[in-house]
Short mmCIF file of C-alpha atoms in Angstrom, two decimals:
data_model
loop_
_atom_site.label_atom_id
_atom_site.label_comp_id
_atom_site.label_asym_id
_atom_site.label_seq_id
_atom_site.Cartn_x
_atom_site.Cartn_y
_atom_site.Cartn_z
CA UNK K 1 -82.57 93.70 -56.71
CA UNK K 2 -83.55 92.57 -60.23
CA UNK K 3 -87.03 93.53 -61.37
CA UNK K 4 -89.72 90.94 -62.19
CA UNK K 5 -89.05 91.08 -65.93
CA UNK K 6 -85.37 90.44 -65.38
CA UNK K 7 -86.12 87.50 -63.13
CA UNK K 8 -88.57 86.00 -65.60
CA UNK K 9 -86.30 86.39 -68.61
CA UNK K 10 -83.07 85.35 -66.93
CA UNK K 11 -81.78 81.84 -66.72
CA UNK K 12 -78.87 82.00 -64.25
CA UNK K 13 -76.10 79.52 -64.94
CA UNK K 14 -73.08 78.52 -62.98
CA UNK K 15 -70.00 79.90 -64.72
CA UNK K 16 -66.96 77.67 -64.51
CA UNK K 17 -64.10 79.17 -62.50
CA UNK K 18 -66.54 81.53 -60.75
CA UNK K 19 -68.14 80.92 -57.40
CA UNK K 20 -71.23 83.06 -57.95
CA UNK K 21 -74.30 82.45 -60.07
CA UNK K 22 -74.70 85.33 -62.47
CA UNK K 23 -78.07 86.98 -62.84
CA UNK K 24 -77.40 87.95 -66.45
CA UNK K 25 -74.84 85.70 -68.13
CA UNK K 26 -76.07 86.94 -71.52
CA UNK K 27 -74.97 90.48 -70.66
CA UNK K 28 -71.69 89.11 -69.31
CA UNK K 29 -70.92 87.36 -72.59
CA UNK K 30 -71.78 90.46 -74.61
CA UNK K 31 -69.51 92.71 -72.52
CA UNK K 32 -66.64 90.24 -72.67
CA UNK K 33 -66.97 89.77 -76.43
CA UNK K 34 -67.12 93.50 -77.07
CA UNK K 35 -64.13 94.32 -74.90
CA UNK K 36 -62.08 91.52 -76.44
CA UNK K 37 -62.94 92.67 -79.95
CA UNK K 38 -62.06 96.30 -79.19
CA UNK K 39 -58.85 95.47 -77.32
CA UNK K 40 -56.76 95.39 -80.49
CA UNK K 41 -57.72 99.03 -81.12
CA UNK K 42 -57.09 100.11 -77.54
CA UNK K 43 -53.58 98.67 -77.63
CA UNK K 44 -52.54 100.69 -80.70
CA UNK K 45 -50.06 103.46 -79.80
CA UNK K 46 -51.13 107.01 -80.58
CA UNK K 47 -48.16 107.28 -82.95
CA UNK K 48 -49.55 104.41 -85.01
CA UNK K 49 -53.06 105.86 -84.98
CA UNK K 50 -51.59 109.10 -86.36
CA UNK K 51 -50.37 107.11 -89.35
CA UNK K 52 -53.71 105.32 -89.90
CA UNK K 53 -56.06 106.28 -92.69
CA UNK K 54 -59.14 108.37 -91.96
CA UNK K 55 -61.32 105.34 -92.64
CA UNK K 56 -59.34 103.24 -90.16
CA UNK K 57 -59.59 105.88 -87.43
CA UNK K 58 -63.31 106.30 -88.08
CA UNK K 59 -63.80 102.54 -87.77
CA UNK K 60 -61.93 102.45 -84.44
CA UNK K 61 -63.98 105.31 -83.04
CA UNK K 62 -67.21 103.75 -84.25
CA UNK K 63 -66.45 100.60 -82.26
CA UNK K 64 -66.11 102.68 -79.09
CA UNK K 65 -69.32 104.58 -79.85
CA UNK K 66 -71.32 101.41 -80.43
CA UNK K 67 -69.91 99.79 -77.29
CA UNK K 68 -70.80 102.89 -75.28
CA UNK K 69 -74.35 102.76 -76.63
CA UNK K 70 -74.65 99.15 -75.54
CA UNK K 71 -73.30 100.02 -72.09
CA UNK K 72 -75.78 102.90 -71.91
CA UNK K 73 -78.67 100.49 -72.47
CA UNK K 74 -77.33 98.12 -69.83
CA UNK K 75 -76.92 100.75 -67.13
CA UNK K 76 -80.31 102.28 -67.90
CA UNK K 77 -81.89 98.94 -66.99
CA UNK K 78 -79.57 97.55 -64.32
CA UNK K 79 -77.30 100.29 -63.08
CA UNK K 80 -73.58 99.58 -63.16
CA UNK K 81 -73.05 95.94 -64.30
CA UNK K 82 -71.42 94.63 -61.15
CA UNK K 83 -70.24 91.29 -59.86
CA UNK K 84 -73.60 89.72 -59.08
CA UNK K 85 -75.10 90.73 -62.42
CA UNK K 86 -72.26 89.81 -64.80
CA UNK K 87 -69.32 88.49 -62.75
CA UNK K 88 -65.85 89.89 -62.08
CA UNK K 89 -64.40 89.56 -65.58
CA UNK K 90 -67.37 91.08 -67.38
CA UNK K 91 -67.54 93.91 -64.83
CA UNK K 92 -63.92 94.66 -65.74
CA UNK K 93 -64.88 94.57 -69.42
CA UNK K 94 -67.60 97.14 -68.67
CA UNK K 95 -64.93 99.35 -67.09
CA UNK K 96 -62.75 99.06 -70.20
CA UNK K 97 -65.68 100.16 -72.37
CA UNK K 98 -66.44 103.04 -70.01
CA UNK K 99 -62.82 104.19 -70.12
CA UNK K 100 -63.09 104.49 -73.90
CA UNK K 101 -66.35 106.46 -73.90
CA UNK K 102 -64.31 109.66 -74.15
CA UNK K 103 -66.50 110.90 -77.00
CA UNK K 104 -69.37 111.36 -74.51
CA UNK K 105 -68.08 113.12 -71.35
CA UNK K 106 -71.54 113.54 -69.72
CA UNK K 107 -72.19 109.82 -70.06
CA UNK K 108 -68.74 109.00 -68.72
CA UNK K 109 -69.48 111.21 -65.72
CA UNK K 110 -72.78 109.36 -65.19
CA UNK K 111 -70.91 106.06 -65.31
CA UNK K 112 -68.46 107.38 -62.73
CA UNK K 113 -71.31 108.10 -60.30
CA UNK K 114 -72.85 104.68 -60.96
CA UNK K 115 -69.52 102.98 -60.43
CA UNK K 116 -69.03 104.81 -57.13
CA UNK K 117 -72.44 103.60 -55.96
CA UNK K 118 -71.53 100.06 -57.03
CA UNK K 119 -68.36 100.26 -54.94
CA UNK K 120 -70.44 101.15 -51.87
CA UNK K 121 -72.56 98.04 -52.48
CA UNK K 122 -69.57 95.75 -52.96
CA UNK K 123 -70.43 95.29 -56.65
CA UNK K 124 -67.24 96.96 -57.91
CA UNK K 125 -63.79 97.73 -56.55
CA UNK K 126 -62.35 101.08 -55.47
CA UNK K 127 -59.52 100.46 -57.96
CA UNK K 128 -62.01 100.31 -60.83
CA UNK K 129 -63.53 103.59 -59.71
CA UNK K 130 -60.05 105.16 -59.43
CA UNK K 131 -59.28 104.28 -63.06
CA UNK K 132 -62.46 105.86 -64.36
CA UNK K 133 -62.06 108.88 -62.05
CA UNK K 134 -58.57 109.56 -63.40
CA UNK K 135 -59.84 109.15 -66.95
CA UNK K 136 -62.63 111.62 -66.39
CA UNK K 137 -60.26 114.12 -64.76
CA UNK K 138 -57.80 114.23 -67.65
CA UNK K 139 -60.57 114.67 -70.22
CA UNK K 140 -61.96 117.48 -68.05
CA UNK K 141 -58.55 119.16 -68.38
CA UNK K 142 -57.66 118.39 -64.77
CA UNK K 143 -54.81 116.52 -63.10
CA UNK K 144 -55.25 112.83 -62.33
CA UNK K 145 -55.11 111.60 -58.73
CA UNK K 146 -54.13 107.93 -58.85
CA UNK K 147 -51.71 107.80 -61.79
CA UNK K 148 -53.64 105.25 -63.84
CA UNK K 149 -53.77 107.07 -67.20
CA UNK K 150 -50.98 107.32 -69.77
CA UNK K 151 -50.24 109.02 -73.07
CA UNK K 152 -47.70 108.54 -75.84
CA UNK K 153 -44.91 111.03 -76.40
CA UNK K 154 -41.82 110.91 -78.59
CA UNK K 155 -39.93 109.26 -75.74
CA UNK K 156 -42.60 106.61 -75.32
CA UNK K 157 -45.35 105.97 -72.82
CA UNK K 158 -45.66 108.47 -69.96
CA UNK K 159 -48.33 109.26 -67.35
CA UNK K 160 -50.62 112.20 -67.64
CA UNK K 161 -49.75 114.81 -64.96
CA UNK K 162 -50.38 113.54 -61.42
CA UNK K 163 -51.31 115.65 -58.42
CA UNK K 164 -49.09 115.49 -55.33
CA UNK K 165 -46.78 112.74 -56.65
CA UNK K 166 -44.97 112.49 -53.32
CA UNK K 167 -48.01 110.81 -51.77
CA UNK K 168 -49.13 108.93 -54.88
CA UNK K 169 -48.50 105.41 -53.59
CA UNK K 170 -50.36 106.19 -50.37
CA UNK K 171 -53.42 107.24 -52.37
CA UNK K 172 -53.09 104.21 -54.64
CA UNK K 173 -52.95 101.87 -51.65
CA UNK K 174 -56.12 103.43 -50.26
CA UNK K 175 -58.06 102.19 -53.32
CA UNK K 176 -56.32 98.85 -53.66
CA UNK K 177 -53.88 99.77 -56.44
CA UNK K 178 -50.27 98.47 -56.42
CA UNK K 179 -47.32 100.85 -56.13
CA UNK K 180 -47.01 103.13 -59.13
CA UNK K 181 -43.73 101.70 -60.43
CA UNK K 182 -45.25 98.23 -60.67
CA UNK K 183 -48.16 99.52 -62.70
CA UNK K 184 -45.93 101.67 -64.91
CA UNK K 185 -43.76 98.66 -65.72
CA UNK K 186 -46.80 96.56 -66.59
CA UNK K 187 -48.24 99.34 -68.77
CA UNK K 188 -45.00 99.70 -70.72
CA UNK K 189 -44.80 95.95 -71.21
CA UNK K 190 -48.37 95.79 -72.45
CA UNK K 191 -48.08 98.65 -74.91
CA UNK K 192 -44.55 98.13 -76.21
CA UNK K 193 -44.48 94.33 -76.09
CA UNK K 194 -40.75 94.64 -75.42
CA UNK K 195 -39.07 93.32 -72.25
CA UNK K 196 -37.34 95.76 -69.98
CA UNK K 197 -33.96 94.93 -68.44
CA UNK K 198 -34.95 95.55 -64.83
CA UNK K 199 -38.33 94.79 -63.31
CA UNK K 200 -39.44 96.36 -60.00
CA UNK K 201 -39.69 94.00 -57.08
CA UNK K 202 -43.35 92.92 -56.79
CA UNK K 203 -45.27 94.53 -53.97
CA UNK K 204 -45.96 92.13 -51.12
#
């Protein structure tokens, strides 16, 4: 529940296209704006980053650091920014920012625990938690579980190592993720911007 100060300072508004009244539309707008602004950096292949100047790389990393600081302030006051606080789209933006807080592993781990708690309350989705869990695992030098994280190699985009790949789609289904091949196709399309000749049949 929001505290008294939050209630007094908030002016909930009905957001078009959403069916819920957000408790903090101001936070929602900030998260959405920050994620949208940073997206152009997140979409840059590692090969291109390797060719960037030191100043350009520093600028990209600074954006992620500042966004993480903003998210830190938000969660210190409200916990994970879930659906009722900021809405579905802004909650997804918060996840994107959390995924790029790799420079601060302890904070990313804290966010993972907060996100898990939010899932239990219906404020976040198991799929969102799975993405952040995989991210934390690979940066802890462990093997990812749900196959959500990728890296660039000379041959192109490939997943980080995945545990027990034979049962991957079963695990993905348990957290609401589509079959792996569908996600892999979408990831390649997003990062290469080039159409592939054969698209997997969408999961029904």
